[in-house]
Short mmCIF file of C-alpha atoms in Angstrom, two decimals:
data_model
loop_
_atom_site.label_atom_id
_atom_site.label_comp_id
_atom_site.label_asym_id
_atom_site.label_seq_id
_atom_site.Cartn_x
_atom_site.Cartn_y
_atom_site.Cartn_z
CA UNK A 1 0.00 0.00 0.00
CA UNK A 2 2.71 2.30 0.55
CA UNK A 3 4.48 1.89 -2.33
CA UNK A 4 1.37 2.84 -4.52
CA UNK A 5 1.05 5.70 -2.17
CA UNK A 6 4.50 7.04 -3.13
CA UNK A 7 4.42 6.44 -6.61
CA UNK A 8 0.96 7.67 -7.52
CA UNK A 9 2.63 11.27 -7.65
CA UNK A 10 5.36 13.62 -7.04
CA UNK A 11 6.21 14.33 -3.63
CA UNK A 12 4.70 17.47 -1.34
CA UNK A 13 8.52 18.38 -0.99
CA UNK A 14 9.64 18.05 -4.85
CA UNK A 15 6.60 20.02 -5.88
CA UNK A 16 7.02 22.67 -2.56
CA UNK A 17 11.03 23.06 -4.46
CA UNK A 18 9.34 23.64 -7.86
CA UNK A 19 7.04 26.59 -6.87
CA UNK A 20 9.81 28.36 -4.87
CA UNK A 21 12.33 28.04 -7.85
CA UNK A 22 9.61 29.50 -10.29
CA UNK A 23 8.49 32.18 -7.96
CA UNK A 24 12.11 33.21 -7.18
CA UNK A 25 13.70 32.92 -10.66
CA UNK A 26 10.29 34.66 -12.01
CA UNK A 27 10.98 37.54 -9.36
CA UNK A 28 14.45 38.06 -10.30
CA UNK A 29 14.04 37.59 -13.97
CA UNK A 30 11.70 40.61 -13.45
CA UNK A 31 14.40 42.37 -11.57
CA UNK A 32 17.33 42.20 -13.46
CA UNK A 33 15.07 42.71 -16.66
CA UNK A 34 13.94 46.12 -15.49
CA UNK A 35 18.30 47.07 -14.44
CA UNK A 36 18.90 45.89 -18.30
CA UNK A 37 15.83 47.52 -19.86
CA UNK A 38 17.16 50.84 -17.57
CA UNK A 39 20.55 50.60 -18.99
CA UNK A 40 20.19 50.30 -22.63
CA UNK A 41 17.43 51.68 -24.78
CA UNK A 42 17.19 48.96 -27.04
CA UNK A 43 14.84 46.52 -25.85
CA UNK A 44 14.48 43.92 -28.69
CA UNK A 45 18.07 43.20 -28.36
CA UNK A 46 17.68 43.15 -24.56
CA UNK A 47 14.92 40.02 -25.42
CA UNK A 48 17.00 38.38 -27.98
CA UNK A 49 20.08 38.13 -25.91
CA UNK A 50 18.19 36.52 -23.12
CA UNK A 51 17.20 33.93 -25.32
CA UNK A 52 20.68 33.20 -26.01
CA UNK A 53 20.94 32.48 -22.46
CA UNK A 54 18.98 29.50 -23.08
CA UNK A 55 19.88 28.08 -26.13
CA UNK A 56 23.61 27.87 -25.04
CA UNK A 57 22.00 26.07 -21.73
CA UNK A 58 19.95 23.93 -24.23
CA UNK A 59 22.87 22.80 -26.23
CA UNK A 60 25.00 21.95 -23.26
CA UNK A 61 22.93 19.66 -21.71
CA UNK A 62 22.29 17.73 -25.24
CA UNK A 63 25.81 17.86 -25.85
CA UNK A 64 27.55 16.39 -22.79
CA UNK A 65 24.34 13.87 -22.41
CA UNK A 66 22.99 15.07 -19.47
CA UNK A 67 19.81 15.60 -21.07
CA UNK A 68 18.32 13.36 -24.50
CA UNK A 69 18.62 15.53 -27.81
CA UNK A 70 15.52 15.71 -29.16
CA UNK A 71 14.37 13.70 -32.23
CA UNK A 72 12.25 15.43 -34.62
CA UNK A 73 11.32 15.31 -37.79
CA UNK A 74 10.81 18.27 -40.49
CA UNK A 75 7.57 18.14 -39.71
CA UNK A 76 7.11 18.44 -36.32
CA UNK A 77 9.81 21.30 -36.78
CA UNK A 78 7.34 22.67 -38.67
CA UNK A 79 4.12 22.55 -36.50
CA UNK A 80 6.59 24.14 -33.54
CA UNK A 81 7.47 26.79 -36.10
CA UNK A 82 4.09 28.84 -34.84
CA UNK A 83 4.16 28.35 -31.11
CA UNK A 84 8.12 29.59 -31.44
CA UNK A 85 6.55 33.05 -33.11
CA UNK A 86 4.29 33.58 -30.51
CA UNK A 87 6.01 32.72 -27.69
CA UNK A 88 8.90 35.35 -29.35
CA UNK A 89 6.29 37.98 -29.61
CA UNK A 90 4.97 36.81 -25.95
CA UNK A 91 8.35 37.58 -24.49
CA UNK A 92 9.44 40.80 -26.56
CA UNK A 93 5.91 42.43 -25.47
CA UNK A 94 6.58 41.88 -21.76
CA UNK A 95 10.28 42.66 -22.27
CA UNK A 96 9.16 46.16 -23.88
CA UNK A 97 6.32 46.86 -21.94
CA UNK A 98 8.64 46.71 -18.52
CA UNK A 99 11.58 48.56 -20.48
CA UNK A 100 9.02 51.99 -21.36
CA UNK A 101 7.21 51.57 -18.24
CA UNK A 102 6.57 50.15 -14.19
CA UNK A 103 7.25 46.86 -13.51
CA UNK A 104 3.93 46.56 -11.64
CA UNK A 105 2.03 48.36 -14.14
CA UNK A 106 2.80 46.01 -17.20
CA UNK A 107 2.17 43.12 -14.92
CA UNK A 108 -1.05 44.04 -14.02
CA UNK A 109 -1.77 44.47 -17.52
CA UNK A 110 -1.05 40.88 -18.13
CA UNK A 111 -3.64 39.68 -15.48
CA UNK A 112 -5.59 40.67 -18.63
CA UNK A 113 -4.27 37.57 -20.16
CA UNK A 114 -7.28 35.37 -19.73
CA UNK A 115 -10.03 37.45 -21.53
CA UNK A 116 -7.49 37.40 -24.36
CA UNK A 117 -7.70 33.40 -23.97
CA UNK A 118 -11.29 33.56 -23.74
CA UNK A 119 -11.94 35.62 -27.21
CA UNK A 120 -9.55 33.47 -28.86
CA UNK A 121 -10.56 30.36 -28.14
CA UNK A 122 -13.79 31.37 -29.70
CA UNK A 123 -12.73 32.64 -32.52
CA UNK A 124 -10.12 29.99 -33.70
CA UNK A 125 -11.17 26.23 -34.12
CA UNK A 126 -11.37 23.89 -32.41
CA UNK A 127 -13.70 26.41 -30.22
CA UNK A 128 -13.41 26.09 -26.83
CA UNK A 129 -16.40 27.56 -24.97
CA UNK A 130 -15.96 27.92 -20.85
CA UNK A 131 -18.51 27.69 -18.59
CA UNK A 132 -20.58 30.98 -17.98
CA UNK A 133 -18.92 31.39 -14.41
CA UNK A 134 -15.44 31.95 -15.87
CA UNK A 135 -16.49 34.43 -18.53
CA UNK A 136 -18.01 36.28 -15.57
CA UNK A 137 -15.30 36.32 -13.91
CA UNK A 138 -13.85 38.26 -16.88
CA UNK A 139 -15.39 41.31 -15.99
CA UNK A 140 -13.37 41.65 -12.78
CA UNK A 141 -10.20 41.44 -14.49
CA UNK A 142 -10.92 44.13 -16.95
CA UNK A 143 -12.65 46.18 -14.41
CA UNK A 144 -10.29 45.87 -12.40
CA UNK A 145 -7.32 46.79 -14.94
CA UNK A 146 -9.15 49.51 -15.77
CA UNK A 147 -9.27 50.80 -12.11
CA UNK A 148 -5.75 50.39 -11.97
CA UNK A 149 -5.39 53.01 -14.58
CA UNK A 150 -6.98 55.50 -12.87
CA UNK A 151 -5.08 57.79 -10.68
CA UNK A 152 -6.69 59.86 -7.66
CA UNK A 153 -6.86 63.86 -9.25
CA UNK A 154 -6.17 62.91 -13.23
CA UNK A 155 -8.77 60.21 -14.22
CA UNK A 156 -7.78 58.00 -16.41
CA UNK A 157 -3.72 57.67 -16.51
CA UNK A 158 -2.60 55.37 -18.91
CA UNK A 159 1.04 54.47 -20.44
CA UNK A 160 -0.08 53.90 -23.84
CA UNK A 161 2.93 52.49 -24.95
CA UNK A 162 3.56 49.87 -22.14
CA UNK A 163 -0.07 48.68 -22.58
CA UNK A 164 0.15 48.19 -26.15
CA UNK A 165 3.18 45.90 -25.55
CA UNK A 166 1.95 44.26 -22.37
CA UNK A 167 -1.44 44.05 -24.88
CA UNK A 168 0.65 41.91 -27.40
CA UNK A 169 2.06 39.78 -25.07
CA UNK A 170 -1.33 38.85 -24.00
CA UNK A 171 -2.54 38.17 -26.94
CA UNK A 172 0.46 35.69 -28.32
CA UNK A 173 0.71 34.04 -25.17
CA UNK A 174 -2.96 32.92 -25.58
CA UNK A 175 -2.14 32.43 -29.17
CA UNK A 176 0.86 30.41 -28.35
CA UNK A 177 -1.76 27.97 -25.79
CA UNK A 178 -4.50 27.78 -28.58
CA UNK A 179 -2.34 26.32 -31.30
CA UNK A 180 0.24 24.74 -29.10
CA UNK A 181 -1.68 22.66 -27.08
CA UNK A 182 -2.50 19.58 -29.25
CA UNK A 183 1.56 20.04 -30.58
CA UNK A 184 3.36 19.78 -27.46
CA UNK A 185 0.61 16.63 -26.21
CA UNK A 186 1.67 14.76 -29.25
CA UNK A 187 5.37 15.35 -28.78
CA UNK A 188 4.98 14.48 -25.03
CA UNK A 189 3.42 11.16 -25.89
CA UNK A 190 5.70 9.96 -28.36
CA UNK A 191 8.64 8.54 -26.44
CA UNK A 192 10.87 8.20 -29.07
CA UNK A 193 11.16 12.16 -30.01
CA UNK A 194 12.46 12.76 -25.89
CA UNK A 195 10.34 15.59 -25.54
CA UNK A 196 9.64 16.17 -22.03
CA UNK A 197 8.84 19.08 -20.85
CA UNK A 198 12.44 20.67 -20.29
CA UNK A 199 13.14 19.51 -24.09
CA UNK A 200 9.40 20.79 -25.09
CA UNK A 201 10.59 24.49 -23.61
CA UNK A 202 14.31 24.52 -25.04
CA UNK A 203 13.43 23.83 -28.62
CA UNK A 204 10.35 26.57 -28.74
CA UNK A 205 12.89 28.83 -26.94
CA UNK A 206 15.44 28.23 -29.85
CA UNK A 207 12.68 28.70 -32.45
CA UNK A 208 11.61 31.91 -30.72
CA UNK A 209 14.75 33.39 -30.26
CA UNK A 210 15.36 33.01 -34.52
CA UNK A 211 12.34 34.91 -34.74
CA UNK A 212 13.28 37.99 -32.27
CA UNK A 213 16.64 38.42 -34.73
CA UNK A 214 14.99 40.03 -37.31
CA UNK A 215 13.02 42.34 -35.42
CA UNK A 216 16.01 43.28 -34.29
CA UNK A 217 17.66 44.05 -37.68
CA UNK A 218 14.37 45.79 -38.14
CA UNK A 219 13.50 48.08 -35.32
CA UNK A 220 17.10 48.86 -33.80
CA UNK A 221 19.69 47.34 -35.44
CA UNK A 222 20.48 51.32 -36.93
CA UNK A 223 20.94 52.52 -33.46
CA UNK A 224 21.87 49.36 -31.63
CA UNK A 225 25.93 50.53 -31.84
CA UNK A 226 25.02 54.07 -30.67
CA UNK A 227 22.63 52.77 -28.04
CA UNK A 228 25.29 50.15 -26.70
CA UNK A 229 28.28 52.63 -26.66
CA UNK A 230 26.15 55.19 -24.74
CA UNK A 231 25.05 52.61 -22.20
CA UNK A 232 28.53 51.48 -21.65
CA UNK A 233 29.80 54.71 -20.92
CA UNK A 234 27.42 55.70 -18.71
CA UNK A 235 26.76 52.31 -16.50
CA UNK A 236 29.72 50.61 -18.01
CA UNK A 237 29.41 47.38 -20.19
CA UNK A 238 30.57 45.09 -17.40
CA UNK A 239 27.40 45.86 -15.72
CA UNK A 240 25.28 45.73 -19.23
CA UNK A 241 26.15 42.44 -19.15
CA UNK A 242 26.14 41.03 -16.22
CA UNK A 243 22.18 42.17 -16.08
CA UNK A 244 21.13 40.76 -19.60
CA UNK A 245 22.89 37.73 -18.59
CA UNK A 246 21.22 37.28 -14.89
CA UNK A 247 17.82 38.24 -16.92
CA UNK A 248 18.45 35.55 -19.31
CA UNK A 249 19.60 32.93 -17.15
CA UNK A 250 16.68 33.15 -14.35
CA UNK A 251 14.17 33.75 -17.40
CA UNK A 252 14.90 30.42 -18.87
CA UNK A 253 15.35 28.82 -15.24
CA UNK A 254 11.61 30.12 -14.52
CA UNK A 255 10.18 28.56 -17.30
CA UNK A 256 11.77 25.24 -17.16
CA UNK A 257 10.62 25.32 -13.59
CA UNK A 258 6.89 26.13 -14.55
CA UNK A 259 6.86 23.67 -17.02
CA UNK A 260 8.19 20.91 -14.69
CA UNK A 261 5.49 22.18 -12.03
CA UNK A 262 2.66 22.12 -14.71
CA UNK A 263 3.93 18.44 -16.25
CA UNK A 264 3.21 17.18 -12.18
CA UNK A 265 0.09 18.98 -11.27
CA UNK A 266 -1.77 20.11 -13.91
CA UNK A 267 -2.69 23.39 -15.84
CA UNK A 268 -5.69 24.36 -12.67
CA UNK A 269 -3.16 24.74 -10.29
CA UNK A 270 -0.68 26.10 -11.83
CA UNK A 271 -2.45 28.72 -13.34
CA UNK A 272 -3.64 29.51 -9.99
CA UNK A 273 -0.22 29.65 -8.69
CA UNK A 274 0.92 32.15 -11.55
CA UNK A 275 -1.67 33.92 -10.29
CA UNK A 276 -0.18 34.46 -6.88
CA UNK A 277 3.45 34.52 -8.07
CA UNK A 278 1.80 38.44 -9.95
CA UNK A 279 1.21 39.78 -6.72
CA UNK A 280 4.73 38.93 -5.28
CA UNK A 281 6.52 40.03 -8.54
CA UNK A 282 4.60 43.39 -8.49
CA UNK A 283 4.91 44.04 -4.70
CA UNK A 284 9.03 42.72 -4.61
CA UNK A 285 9.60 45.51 -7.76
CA UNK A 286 7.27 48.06 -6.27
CA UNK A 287 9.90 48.13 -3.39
CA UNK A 288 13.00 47.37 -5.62
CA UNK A 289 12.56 50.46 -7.99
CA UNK A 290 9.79 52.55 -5.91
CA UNK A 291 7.26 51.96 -8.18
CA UNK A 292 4.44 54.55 -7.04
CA UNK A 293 1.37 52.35 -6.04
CA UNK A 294 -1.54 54.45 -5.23
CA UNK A 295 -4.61 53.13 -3.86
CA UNK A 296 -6.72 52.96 -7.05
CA UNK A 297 -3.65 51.27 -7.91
CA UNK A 298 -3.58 48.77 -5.60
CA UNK A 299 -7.28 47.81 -5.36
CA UNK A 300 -7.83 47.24 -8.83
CA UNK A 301 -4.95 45.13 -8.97
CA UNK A 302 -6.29 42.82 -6.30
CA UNK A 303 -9.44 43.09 -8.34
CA UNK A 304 -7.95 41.77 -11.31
CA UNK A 305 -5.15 39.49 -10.05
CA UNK A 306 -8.51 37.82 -7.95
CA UNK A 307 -10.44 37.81 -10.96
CA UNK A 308 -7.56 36.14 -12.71
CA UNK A 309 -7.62 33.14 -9.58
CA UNK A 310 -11.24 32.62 -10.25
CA UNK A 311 -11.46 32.56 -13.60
CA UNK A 312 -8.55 29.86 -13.56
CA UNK A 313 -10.81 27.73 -11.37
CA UNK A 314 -14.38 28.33 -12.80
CA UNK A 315 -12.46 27.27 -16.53
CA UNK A 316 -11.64 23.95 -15.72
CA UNK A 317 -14.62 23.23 -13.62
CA UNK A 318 -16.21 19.75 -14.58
CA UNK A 319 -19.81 20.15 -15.58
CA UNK A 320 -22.56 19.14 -12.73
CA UNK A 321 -23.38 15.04 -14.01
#
């Protein structure tokens, strides 16, 4: 009997070790992210060389065996090709939205994520319609967003730019679930391509990072010299560095930690957990960088980030038989 016991799932402890690596490497991805953004005004770059953090981890661990190499064929290269794009575009857009404004601000933006989800997943096939209760729990996270915004004396104070961005994200990281879903199953249950779910995040973080060069080329690669040598003079390059490094290495350390959580408990909890990890992230970098949080500011982010919690549970609840 105890045997069964022990095997019928991960342990308290192992899973306990999972959450506090996410939460901590998510808190000082977010940190070091903001230093980086702070230092050099040329935030595409700042998102591609992260990635680069985590391809050179990637091809370390295949290389000296410590980890299978994965097997895939052209085509399964190719169905990975979209989820890649829109987890590049997830991870620029929350890159640039914390690089032109508050930490705290673009993450309370992306509590937003879900009605995002919602909308898509009716638009694009196969639909997938929630119960009522979650898209009622919708209008809290929206409301509440938009109470965020509004500042005591001024009305409604938004950073246009930051939201755009933070906007984007939201949308291609429920782009990125809707067509990557099925994809990553059907690599995960084929043994023979060793796709778990550390493999499953290193090869859509190469794919994504091939698709942030060109926006580089594109939106600052005529600057990117000027914009380097001035940040080097002024914070020095040692330290340039040294914080797109850190912000590279704990955001691919996050991930593969959330995606080892979510392989061992399931997409409920941790979506509700990623819920609570927003609330530590935007308090930790409200104190780190004195992020202003005013009251409006901090009610309608409980509003939303609670909305957010809710609607995680009311989506995956089973149907009354």
């Amino acid at each position: 009997m105890g045997s069964s016991t022990a095997s019928s799932g991960p342990s308290s402890l192992k899973l306990v070790g999972l959450v506090a690596a996410w939460y901590a490497g998510n808190t000082l991805y977010n940190i070091y992210n903001k230093k980086a953004t702070n230092m050099i005004h040329a935030h595409w770059f700042v998102a591609a060389a992260q990635l680069v953090v985590g391809v050179v981890w990637s091809l370390i661990m295949w290389g000296t065996g410590i980890r299978k190499t994965p097997n895939l064929s052209a085509a399964d290269i190719a169905a990975c090709v979209p989820i890649g794009l829109f987890a590049c575009l997830a991870h620029a857009g929350s890159v640039l939205a914390m690089g032109v404004g508050a930490v705290s601000f673009a993450q309370i933006v992306k509590a937003c994520e879900p009605a995002f989800a919602a909308v898509i997943g009716l638009l694009l096939p196969p639909v997938d319609v929630k119960p009522m209760l979650a898209y009622a729990m919708l209008i809290p996270i929206v409301g509440g967003v938009g109470l965020a915004c509004v500042k005591e004396g001024k009305g409604v104070d938004i950073n246009v730019t930051a939201f755009a961005w933070a906007s984007m994200a939201n949308v291609a990281a429920a782009l990125k679930g809707k067509v990557g879903g099925s994809v990553t199953k059907s690599l995960k249950g084929d043994k023979s391509k060793n796709m778990d779910s550390a493999n499953v995040y290193a090869v859509m973080n190469i794919i994504s990072f091939l698709f942030n060069i060109p926006m580089v080329i594109i939106a600052e690669m005529p600057t990117l010299q000027e914009e380097w040598n001035k940040a080097a003079a002024e914070h020095g390059a040692q330290a340039v560095i040294t914080n797109i490094a850190l912000s590279g290495f704990f955001f691919y350390i996050y991930n593969e930690f959330a995606f080892a959580f979510t392989a061992n408990v399931g997409a409920v909890t941790s979506s509700v957990l990623n819920t609570a990890k927003r609330v530590i992230i935007i308090v930790v970098s409200s104190i780190v960088f004195a992020e202003a949080m005013e009251r409006n500011t901090v009610i309608g982010s409980a509003i939303a980030i609670g909305g957010t919690f809710a609607y995680s549970l009311a989506s995956k609840a089973k149907p009354a038989a």
